[in-house]
Amino acid sequence: MKFLITYDIKSPKRWKKVFGYIKKKGLNVQLSCFEVEMSDYMIGKLLEELSKFIDLKEDVIYTYPLEPNSSAFSVKLGKAEDLNKDYVL
């Protein structure tokens, strides 16, 4: 299954760790956006590993399933600025 991973990491040091880790797993489509292909279980393990690199109070990582008939769902790891705002991807 394909997922889009996006993130906003406040510290350049933490950003480098996250970027380097995800770069080994998927295709870098923009500076802080990656497309990865893995199972639901593996995306959960990936987020578990990434949680070790970030500050959950300052940083945020989102995953979005890219396949329309998927049973997977979007996941947010860390702090979001304002979840009541409308965002367009």
Coordinates of N, CA, C and O in Angstrom, one line a residue:
M1 N 0.8 -1.2 0.0 CA 0.0 0.0 0.0 C 0.9 1.2 0.0 O 1.9 1.3 0.7
K2 N 0.5 2.3 -0.7 CA 1.2 3.5 -0.8 C 0.7 4.5 0.2 O -0.5 4.7 0.4
F3 N 1.6 5.2 0.9 CA 1.3 6.3 1.8 C 2.1 7.5 1.5 O 3.2 7.5 1.0
L4 N 1.5 8.7 1.8 CA 2.2 10.0 1.7 C 2.6 10.3 3.2 O 1.7 10.3 4.0
I5 N 3.8 10.6 3.4 CA 4.3 11.1 4.7 C 4.8 12.5 4.6 O 5.6 12.8 3.7
T6 N 4.2 13.4 5.4 CA 4.6 14.8 5.4 C 5.0 15.1 6.9 O 4.5 14.5 7.8
Y7 N 5.8 16.1 7.0 CA 6.2 16.5 8.4 C 6.6 17.9 8.5 O 7.0 18.5 7.5
D8 N 6.6 18.4 9.7 CA 7.1 19.8 10.1 C 7.9 19.6 11.3 O 7.3 19.4 12.4
I9 N 9.2 19.7 11.2 CA 10.1 19.5 12.3 C 10.8 20.8 12.6 O 11.4 21.4 11.7
K10 N 10.7 21.3 13.8 CA 11.2 22.6 14.2 C 12.7 22.7 14.2 O 13.3 23.7 13.8
S11 N 13.4 21.7 14.7 CA 14.8 21.7 14.9 C 15.5 21.1 13.7 O 15.2 20.0 13.2
P12 N 16.5 21.8 13.1 CA 17.3 21.3 11.9 C 18.0 19.9 12.3 O 18.0 19.0 11.4
K13 N 18.4 19.7 13.5 CA 19.0 18.5 13.9 C 18.0 17.3 13.8 O 18.3 16.2 13.3
R14 N 16.8 17.5 14.4 CA 15.8 16.5 14.3 C 15.3 16.3 12.9 O 15.0 15.2 12.5
W15 N 15.2 17.4 12.1 CA 14.7 17.3 10.8 C 15.7 16.4 10.0 O 15.2 15.5 9.2
K16 N 17.0 16.5 10.1 CA 18.0 15.7 9.4 C 17.8 14.2 9.7 O 17.9 13.4 8.9
K17 N 17.5 13.9 11.0 CA 17.3 12.5 11.4 C 16.1 12.0 10.8 O 16.1 10.8 10.2
V18 N 15.0 12.7 10.8 CA 13.7 12.2 10.2 C 13.9 12.1 8.7 O 13.6 11.0 8.1
F19 N 14.5 13.1 8.0 CA 14.7 13.0 6.6 C 15.5 11.9 6.2 O 15.2 11.1 5.3
G20 N 16.6 11.7 6.9 CA 17.6 10.6 6.6 C 16.9 9.2 6.8 O 17.1 8.3 6.0
Y21 N 16.1 9.1 7.8 CA 15.4 7.8 8.1 C 14.4 7.5 7.0 O 14.4 6.4 6.5
I22 N 13.5 8.4 6.7 CA 12.5 8.2 5.7 C 13.1 8.0 4.3 O 12.5 7.3 3.5
K23 N 14.1 8.7 4.0 CA 14.8 8.6 2.7 C 15.1 7.2 2.4 O 15.1 6.8 1.2
K24 N 15.5 6.4 3.4 CA 15.9 5.0 3.2 C 14.6 4.2 2.8 O 14.8 3.1 2.4
K25 N 13.5 4.7 3.1 CA 12.2 3.9 3.0 C 11.4 4.2 1.8 O 10.5 3.4 1.4
G26 N 11.6 5.5 1.3 CA 10.6 5.8 0.2 C 11.2 6.9 -0.7 O 12.4 7.2 -0.7
L27 N 10.3 7.4 -1.6 CA 10.7 8.4 -2.6 C 10.4 9.8 -2.1 O 9.3 10.1 -1.7
N28 N 11.4 10.6 -2.1 CA 11.3 12.0 -1.7 C 10.6 12.8 -2.8 O 11.2 13.1 -3.9
V29 N 9.4 13.2 -2.7 CA 8.6 13.9 -3.7 C 8.7 15.4 -3.5 O 8.5 16.2 -4.5
Q30 N 8.9 15.9 -2.3 CA 9.2 17.3 -2.1 C 10.1 17.4 -0.8 O 10.3 16.3 -0.2
L31 N 10.5 18.5 -0.4 CA 11.4 18.6 0.8 C 11.0 17.9 2.0 O 11.7 17.1 2.6
S32 N 9.7 18.0 2.4 CA 9.3 17.3 3.6 C 8.1 16.4 3.3 O 7.2 16.2 4.1
C33 N 8.1 15.8 2.1 CA 7.1 14.9 1.7 C 7.7 13.6 1.0 O 8.5 13.8 0.1
F34 N 7.3 12.5 1.5 CA 7.7 11.2 0.9 C 6.6 10.3 0.6 O 5.5 10.3 1.2
E35 N 6.8 9.5 -0.5 CA 5.8 8.5 -0.8 C 6.5 7.2 -0.5 O 7.7 6.9 -0.9
V36 N 5.8 6.3 0.3 CA 6.4 5.0 0.7 C 5.4 4.0 0.4 O 4.2 4.2 0.3
E37 N 5.9 2.8 0.1 CA 5.0 1.6 -0.1 C 5.4 0.6 0.9 O 6.5 0.0 1.0
M38 N 4.4 0.3 1.8 CA 4.5 -0.7 2.9 C 3.2 -1.0 3.4 O 2.2 -0.4 3.1
S39 N 3.2 -2.1 4.2 CA 1.9 -2.5 4.8 C 1.5 -1.6 5.9 O 2.3 -0.8 6.4
D40 N 0.2 -1.8 6.4 CA -0.3 -1.0 7.5 C 0.6 -1.2 8.7 O 0.9 -0.3 9.5
Y41 N 1.0 -2.5 8.9 CA 1.8 -2.8 10.1 C 3.2 -2.1 10.0 O 3.6 -1.5 11.0
M42 N 3.8 -2.1 8.8 CA 5.1 -1.4 8.7 C 5.0 0.1 8.8 O 5.9 0.7 9.3
I43 N 3.9 0.7 8.4 CA 3.8 2.2 8.5 C 3.7 2.5 10.0 O 4.2 3.5 10.5
G44 N 3.0 1.6 10.8 CA 3.0 1.8 12.2 C 4.3 1.7 12.9 O 4.7 2.4 13.8
K45 N 5.1 0.7 12.4 CA 6.5 0.5 12.9 C 7.4 1.7 12.6 O 8.2 2.2 13.3
L46 N 7.2 2.3 11.3 CA 7.9 3.4 10.9 C 7.6 4.6 11.8 O 8.5 5.3 12.3
L47 N 6.3 4.8 12.1 CA 6.0 5.9 13.0 C 6.5 5.7 14.4 O 6.9 6.7 15.1
E48 N 6.5 4.5 14.8 CA 7.1 4.2 16.2 C 8.6 4.6 16.2 O 9.1 5.2 17.2
E49 N 9.3 4.3 15.1 CA 10.7 4.7 15.1 C 10.9 6.2 15.0 O 11.8 6.7 15.6
L50 N 10.1 6.8 14.2 CA 10.2 8.3 14.0 C 9.9 9.0 15.3 O 10.4 10.1 15.5
S51 N 9.0 8.4 16.1 CA 8.7 9.1 17.4 C 9.9 9.2 18.3 O 9.9 10.1 19.2
K52 N 10.9 8.4 18.1 CA 12.1 8.5 18.9 C 13.0 9.7 18.4 O 13.8 10.2 19.2
F53 N 12.8 10.2 17.2 CA 13.6 11.3 16.7 C 13.0 12.7 16.9 O 13.7 13.7 16.8
I54 N 11.7 12.8 17.2 CA 11.1 14.1 17.2 C 10.7 14.5 18.6 O 10.7 13.7 19.5
D55 N 10.4 15.8 18.8 CA 9.8 16.3 20.0 C 8.3 16.4 19.8 O 7.8 17.2 19.0
L56 N 7.6 15.5 20.5 CA 6.1 15.4 20.2 C 5.3 16.7 20.6 O 4.2 16.8 20.2
K57 N 6.0 17.6 21.3 CA 5.3 18.9 21.7 C 5.5 19.9 20.6 O 4.8 20.9 20.5
E58 N 6.6 19.8 19.8 CA 6.9 20.8 18.8 C 6.7 20.4 17.3 O 6.5 21.2 16.5
D59 N 6.9 19.1 17.1 CA 7.0 18.6 15.7 C 5.7 17.8 15.4 O 5.0 17.4 16.3
V60 N 5.5 17.6 14.1 CA 4.3 16.8 13.7 C 4.7 16.0 12.4 O 5.4 16.5 11.6
I61 N 4.2 14.8 12.4 CA 4.3 13.9 11.2 C 2.9 13.4 10.9 O 2.2 12.9 11.7
Y62 N 2.6 13.5 9.6 CA 1.3 13.0 9.1 C 1.5 11.8 8.1 O 2.5 11.9 7.3
T63 N 0.7 10.9 8.1 CA 0.7 9.8 7.1 C -0.8 9.8 6.5 O -1.7 9.9 7.2
Y64 N -0.8 9.7 5.1 CA -2.1 9.6 4.4 C -2.0 8.4 3.4 O -1.1 8.3 2.7
P65 N -3.0 7.5 3.5 CA -3.0 6.4 2.5 C -3.3 7.0 1.1 O -4.2 8.0 1.0
L66 N -2.7 6.5 0.1 CA -2.9 7.1 -1.3 C -3.8 6.2 -2.1 O -4.1 6.6 -3.3
E67 N -4.2 5.0 -1.7 CA -5.0 4.2 -2.5 C -6.5 4.4 -2.1 O -6.8 4.3 -0.9
P68 N -7.3 4.7 -3.0 CA -8.7 5.1 -2.7 C -9.6 4.1 -2.0 O -10.4 4.4 -1.2
N69 N -9.4 2.8 -2.2 CA -10.2 1.8 -1.6 C -9.5 1.1 -0.4 O -9.8 0.0 0.0
S70 N -8.6 1.9 0.2 CA -7.8 1.4 1.3 C -8.6 1.3 2.6 O -9.5 2.1 2.8
S71 N -8.3 0.4 3.4 CA -8.9 0.3 4.8 C -8.0 1.1 5.8 O -8.4 1.3 6.9
A72 N -6.9 1.6 5.3 CA -6.0 2.4 6.2 C -6.6 3.7 6.4 O -7.4 4.2 5.7
F73 N -6.1 4.4 7.4 CA -6.6 5.8 7.7 C -5.4 6.7 8.0 O -4.3 6.3 8.2
S74 N -5.6 8.0 7.9 CA -4.6 9.0 8.2 C -4.2 9.0 9.6 O -5.0 8.7 10.5
V75 N -2.9 9.3 9.9 CA -2.4 9.2 11.3 C -1.6 10.5 11.5 O -0.8 10.9 10.6
K76 N -1.7 11.1 12.6 CA -0.9 12.3 13.1 C -0.1 11.8 14.2 O -0.6 11.3 15.2
L77 N 1.2 12.2 14.2 CA 2.1 11.9 15.3 C 2.7 13.2 15.7 O 3.3 13.9 14.9
G78 N 2.5 13.6 16.9 CA 3.0 14.9 17.4 C 2.0 16.0 17.5 O 0.8 15.7 17.4
K79 N 2.4 17.2 17.6 CA 1.6 18.4 17.8 C 1.2 18.9 16.4 O 2.0 19.1 15.5
A80 N -0.1 19.3 16.3 CA -0.5 20.0 15.1 C -0.8 21.5 15.5 O -1.3 21.7 16.6
E81 N -0.6 22.4 14.6 CA -0.9 23.8 14.8 C -2.3 24.1 15.2 O -2.6 24.6 16.2
D82 N -3.2 23.8 14.3 CA -4.6 24.0 14.5 C -5.5 23.1 13.7 O -5.6 23.2 12.5
L83 N -6.0 22.1 14.3 CA -6.8 21.1 13.6 C -8.1 21.6 13.1 O -8.8 20.9 12.3
N84 N -8.6 22.7 13.5 CA -9.8 23.3 13.1 C -9.8 24.0 11.8 O -10.8 24.4 11.2
K85 N -8.6 24.3 11.3 CA -8.4 25.0 10.0 C -8.6 24.0 8.9 O -8.4 22.8 9.0
D86 N -9.0 24.5 7.7 CA -9.2 23.7 6.5 C -7.8 23.7 5.8 O -7.2 24.8 5.6
Y87 N -7.4 22.5 5.4 CA -6.1 22.4 4.7 C -6.4 21.7 3.4 O -7.3 20.8 3.3
V88 N -5.7 22.1 2.3 CA -5.9 21.5 1.0 C -4.5 20.9 0.6 O -3.5 21.5 0.7
L89 N -4.6 19.6 0.3 CA -3.4 18.9 -0.2 C -3.4 18.8 -1.7 O -4.4 18.6 -2.3

